[in-house]
Coordinates of C-alpha atoms in Angstrom, one line a residue:
X1 CA 151.3 39.1 102.9
X2 CA 150.1 36.2 105.0
X3 CA 151.7 32.7 104.9
X4 CA 151.4 29.4 106.8
X5 CA 154.2 26.9 107.0
X6 CA 153.2 23.3 106.2
X7 CA 154.6 20.3 108.0
X8 CA 157.2 19.8 105.3
X9 CA 158.3 23.4 105.5
X10 CA 156.5 24.9 102.5
X11 CA 155.2 28.5 102.7
X12 CA 151.6 28.7 101.6
X13 CA 150.1 32.1 100.9
X14 CA 146.6 32.8 102.0
X15 CA 143.9 35.6 102.1
X16 CA 141.7 35.9 105.1
X17 CA 139.0 38.6 104.9
X18 CA 136.0 39.5 107.0
X19 CA 134.9 39.2 110.6
X20 CA 136.8 36.6 112.6
X21 CA 133.6 35.4 114.3
X22 CA 131.6 35.0 111.0
X23 CA 131.0 31.7 109.3
X24 CA 134.0 30.9 107.1
X25 CA 133.8 30.1 103.4
X26 CA 137.1 28.5 102.1
X27 CA 137.8 28.7 98.4
X28 CA 140.1 26.2 96.6
X29 CA 141.3 27.3 93.1
X30 CA 141.8 25.4 89.9
X31 CA 144.9 24.6 87.8
X32 CA 147.1 26.5 87.1
X33 CA 145.7 29.6 88.8
X34 CA 145.7 31.1 92.2
X35 CA 143.4 32.5 94.9
X36 CA 142.9 35.6 92.8
X37 CA 140.6 33.5 90.6
X38 CA 138.0 33.8 93.4
X39 CA 137.9 37.6 93.4
X40 CA 134.2 37.7 92.3
X41 CA 133.2 35.3 95.0
X42 CA 135.3 36.6 97.8
X43 CA 134.2 40.2 97.3
X44 CA 130.5 39.1 97.1
X45 CA 130.5 36.9 100.2
X46 CA 132.6 39.2 102.4
X47 CA 130.0 41.9 101.6
X48 CA 127.3 39.5 102.8
X49 CA 129.0 39.2 106.2
X50 CA 131.0 36.0 105.8
X51 CA 134.6 35.4 106.6
X52 CA 136.3 34.4 103.3
X53 CA 139.6 32.5 103.0
X54 CA 141.6 31.3 100.0
X55 CA 145.1 30.1 99.5
X56 CA 147.5 29.6 96.7
X57 CA 148.3 25.9 96.2
X58 CA 152.0 25.0 96.6
X59 CA 153.9 26.0 93.4
X60 CA 151.0 28.3 92.4
X61 CA 150.6 32.1 92.8
X62 CA 152.6 33.5 95.7
X63 CA 153.2 30.2 97.5
X64 CA 156.6 28.6 97.5
X65 CA 157.8 27.0 94.2
X66 CA 158.9 23.7 95.6
X67 CA 159.7 20.9 93.3
X68 CA 157.7 18.1 95.0
X69 CA 154.4 17.4 96.7
X70 CA 152.2 18.2 93.7
X71 CA 149.7 15.5 94.4
X72 CA 146.1 15.5 95.6
X73 CA 147.1 14.1 99.0
X74 CA 149.5 16.9 99.6
X75 CA 147.2 19.6 98.2
X76 CA 144.6 18.5 100.8
X77 CA 147.2 18.4 103.6
X78 CA 148.2 22.0 102.7
X79 CA 144.6 23.1 102.8
X80 CA 144.3 21.5 106.2
X81 CA 147.4 23.4 107.4
X82 CA 145.7 26.7 106.4
X83 CA 142.4 25.6 108.2
X84 CA 144.2 24.6 111.3
X85 CA 146.4 27.7 111.4
X86 CA 143.3 29.9 111.3
X87 CA 141.3 27.4 113.4
X88 CA 138.3 27.5 111.0
X89 CA 135.2 25.7 112.1
X90 CA 131.7 25.2 110.7
X91 CA 133.2 26.1 107.3
X92 CA 131.9 25.8 103.8
X93 CA 134.5 24.6 101.4
X94 CA 134.1 25.5 97.7
X95 CA 136.4 24.1 95.0
X96 CA 136.7 24.8 91.3
X97 CA 138.1 22.2 88.9
X98 CA 141.3 20.8 90.5
X99 CA 140.2 22.7 93.6
X100 CA 137.1 20.6 93.6
X101 CA 139.3 17.5 93.9
X102 CA 141.2 19.2 96.6
X103 CA 138.0 19.9 98.5
X104 CA 136.8 16.3 98.1
X105 CA 140.0 14.9 99.5
X106 CA 140.3 17.5 102.3
X107 CA 136.7 17.0 103.5
X108 CA 136.9 13.2 103.3
X109 CA 140.3 12.9 105.1
X110 CA 140.8 16.0 107.2
X111 CA 137.7 18.1 107.5
X112 CA 134.8 15.8 108.4
X113 CA 136.9 13.6 110.8
X114 CA 137.7 16.8 112.8
X115 CA 134.2 18.2 112.6
X116 CA 135.4 21.4 110.9
X117 CA 133.2 21.2 107.7
X118 CA 129.5 22.3 107.5
X119 CA 129.0 22.0 103.7
X120 CA 130.9 21.5 100.5
X121 CA 130.6 22.7 96.9
X122 CA 132.2 21.2 93.9
X123 CA 132.2 23.5 90.8
X124 CA 133.2 22.2 87.4
X125 CA 135.2 19.7 89.5
X126 CA 137.5 16.9 88.3
X127 CA 136.2 14.0 90.6
X128 CA 135.6 11.2 90.5
X129 CA 138.3 10.5 87.8
X130 CA 139.1 12.3 84.5
X131 CA 141.3 9.6 82.9
X132 CA 139.8 6.9 80.8
X133 CA 140.5 3.4 82.3
X134 CA 138.8 0.0 82.1
X135 CA 136.8 0.9 85.2
X136 CA 136.1 4.5 83.8
X137 CA 135.4 4.1 80.1
X138 CA 133.8 7.5 79.9
X139 CA 137.0 9.3 80.8
X140 CA 139.4 11.2 78.6
X141 CA 142.3 9.2 77.0
X142 CA 145.8 9.7 78.3
X143 CA 146.8 11.3 75.1
X144 CA 144.7 14.4 76.0
X145 CA 146.8 14.9 79.1
X146 CA 150.0 14.1 77.4
X147 CA 149.1 16.9 75.0
X148 CA 148.8 19.3 77.9
X149 CA 152.2 18.3 79.2
X150 CA 153.8 18.6 75.7
X151 CA 152.2 22.1 75.2
X152 CA 153.3 23.3 78.6
X153 CA 156.9 22.1 78.2
X154 CA 157.2 23.5 74.7
X155 CA 155.8 27.0 75.3
X156 CA 154.0 27.5 78.6
X157 CA 153.3 31.2 77.9
X158 CA 151.5 30.5 74.6
X159 CA 149.7 27.5 76.1
X160 CA 148.4 29.7 78.9
X161 CA 147.1 32.2 76.3
X162 CA 145.4 29.5 74.2
X163 CA 143.5 27.9 77.0
X164 CA 141.6 31.0 78.2
X165 CA 141.2 32.4 74.7
X166 CA 139.6 29.2 73.6
X167 CA 137.8 26.5 75.6
X168 CA 138.2 27.5 79.3
X169 CA 135.6 30.3 79.1
X170 CA 133.8 29.2 76.0
X171 CA 135.3 32.1 74.1
X172 CA 135.7 29.8 71.1
X173 CA 131.9 29.4 70.8
X174 CA 130.0 31.4 68.1
X175 CA 128.6 34.6 69.5
X176 CA 130.7 34.5 72.7
X177 CA 131.4 37.8 74.4
X178 CA 135.1 37.7 74.7
X179 CA 136.8 39.5 77.6
X180 CA 140.5 40.4 77.0
X181 CA 140.8 41.3 80.7
X182 CA 139.6 37.8 81.7
X183 CA 142.1 36.2 79.3
X184 CA 145.0 38.3 80.5
X185 CA 144.1 37.7 84.2
X186 CA 144.1 33.9 83.6
X187 CA 147.5 34.2 81.9
X188 CA 148.9 36.4 84.7
X189 CA 147.8 33.9 87.4
X190 CA 149.2 31.0 85.5
X191 CA 152.6 32.5 84.8
X192 CA 153.1 33.5 88.4
X193 CA 153.4 29.8 89.3
X194 CA 156.0 27.1 88.7
X195 CA 156.2 25.2 85.5
X196 CA 157.2 22.1 87.5
X197 CA 154.1 22.4 89.7
X198 CA 151.9 22.9 86.7
X199 CA 153.4 20.0 84.8
X200 CA 153.1 17.6 87.8
X201 CA 149.6 19.0 88.5
X202 CA 148.3 17.6 85.3
X203 CA 148.8 14.0 86.6
X204 CA 147.3 15.0 89.9
X205 CA 144.0 16.3 88.4
X206 CA 143.7 13.7 85.7
X207 CA 144.8 10.4 87.3
X208 CA 143.6 10.7 90.9
X209 CA 140.6 8.4 91.5
X210 CA 138.4 10.1 94.1
X211 CA 135.6 7.7 94.1
X212 CA 136.2 6.8 97.8
X213 CA 136.5 10.4 98.8
X214 CA 133.1 11.2 97.4
X215 CA 131.6 8.1 99.1
X216 CA 133.1 9.2 102.4
X217 CA 131.6 12.7 102.4
X218 CA 128.4 13.0 104.4
X219 CA 127.9 16.8 104.7
X220 CA 125.5 18.5 102.3
X221 CA 127.4 18.9 99.0
X222 CA 126.3 21.0 96.1
X223 CA 127.7 20.0 92.6
X224 CA 127.6 22.7 90.0
X225 CA 128.6 22.2 86.4
X226 CA 128.2 23.9 83.0
X227 CA 126.7 21.7 80.4
X228 CA 129.1 23.1 77.8
X229 CA 132.2 22.5 79.9
X230 CA 135.0 21.8 77.3
X231 CA 137.7 21.2 80.0
X232 CA 136.0 18.8 82.4
X233 CA 133.1 17.1 80.5
X234 CA 130.0 16.9 82.7
X235 CA 128.9 13.3 82.1
X236 CA 131.9 11.7 83.6
X237 CA 132.4 14.2 86.4
X238 CA 129.4 16.0 88.0
X239 CA 126.8 13.5 86.9
X240 CA 128.8 10.6 88.3
X241 CA 129.9 12.5 91.4
X242 CA 126.3 13.2 92.6
X243 CA 125.6 9.4 92.4
X244 CA 128.5 8.7 94.8
X245 CA 127.8 11.4 97.3
X246 CA 125.6 10.5 100.3
X247 CA 124.1 14.0 100.5
X248 CA 124.7 15.5 97.1
X249 CA 122.6 17.9 94.9
X250 CA 123.4 18.5 91.3
X251 CA 122.7 21.8 89.4
X252 CA 123.7 22.2 85.8
X253 CA 123.8 25.2 83.5
X254 CA 122.9 24.9 79.8
X255 CA 125.6 26.6 77.6
X256 CA 127.9 27.5 80.6
X257 CA 131.6 27.0 80.3
X258 CA 134.3 25.6 82.7
X259 CA 135.0 29.2 83.7
X260 CA 131.4 30.0 84.6
X261 CA 132.4 31.3 88.1
X262 CA 134.0 34.3 86.4
X263 CA 132.0 34.9 83.3
X264 CA 128.6 34.1 84.9
X265 CA 129.5 35.2 88.5
X266 CA 126.2 36.9 89.1
X267 CA 124.2 33.6 88.6
X268 CA 126.7 31.4 90.3
X269 CA 127.1 33.7 93.4
X270 CA 123.3 33.7 93.9
X271 CA 123.1 29.9 93.8
X272 CA 126.1 29.6 96.1
X273 CA 124.5 32.0 98.6
X274 CA 121.2 30.1 98.5
X275 CA 123.0 26.9 99.3
X276 CA 125.2 28.4 102.1
X277 CA 122.1 29.9 103.8
X278 CA 119.9 26.9 103.4

């Protein structure tokens, strides 16, 4: 397995597939998963001739289960360590959910200033801010995220079954085609990681205001979001993000869930490819 050591000594696992001289696409996974959640995209794009890279966030998947550093700032710095280790240039960065927040902070603070980023994609992403505040009245109340923390601390294994079985993939909707394999894979990825990292990560993805990150990004940025996303509601995320981006494009999908990259991979991959090649 391949690892890079961050500046604070943390071992970060990564995958690096495809020709070294091809344009790189870097994938950033969501909470509480791992780089394995990008299987459908990495296989698709490597077969199209791209170099595809994805890492496990610290405390997630096969990366070190350290007790600290579970913040958006550190997530972005860890991503930068992978990029610098592989010397990736002219890259497209694609982030899902919490990974979308990671992409926004990475591009704004590390990628664009170094000229390493060509384009960015935010999929079902958490920016600009999930938490309801006076300045963000459309956000979710803190009680929602306190409930996540309570459920995780009480019985993480059951919580990590309930989320994919229900709202994450829209399997709780009438007529949904439920995939037991998708549910088990979500659970497997989640349980590989650290409960401490997952607990702290709830604060990172819900309370990090990324308004200024979005304003700082100038590269072409595609924002993709399902209109039936029950995890990250579209109105206070994607529809706000595109108004803050200098060069943003919004595409929404009626009836699609938070986990649309997996259950609607054929549609999403085609749209991602069109944007990458544009």
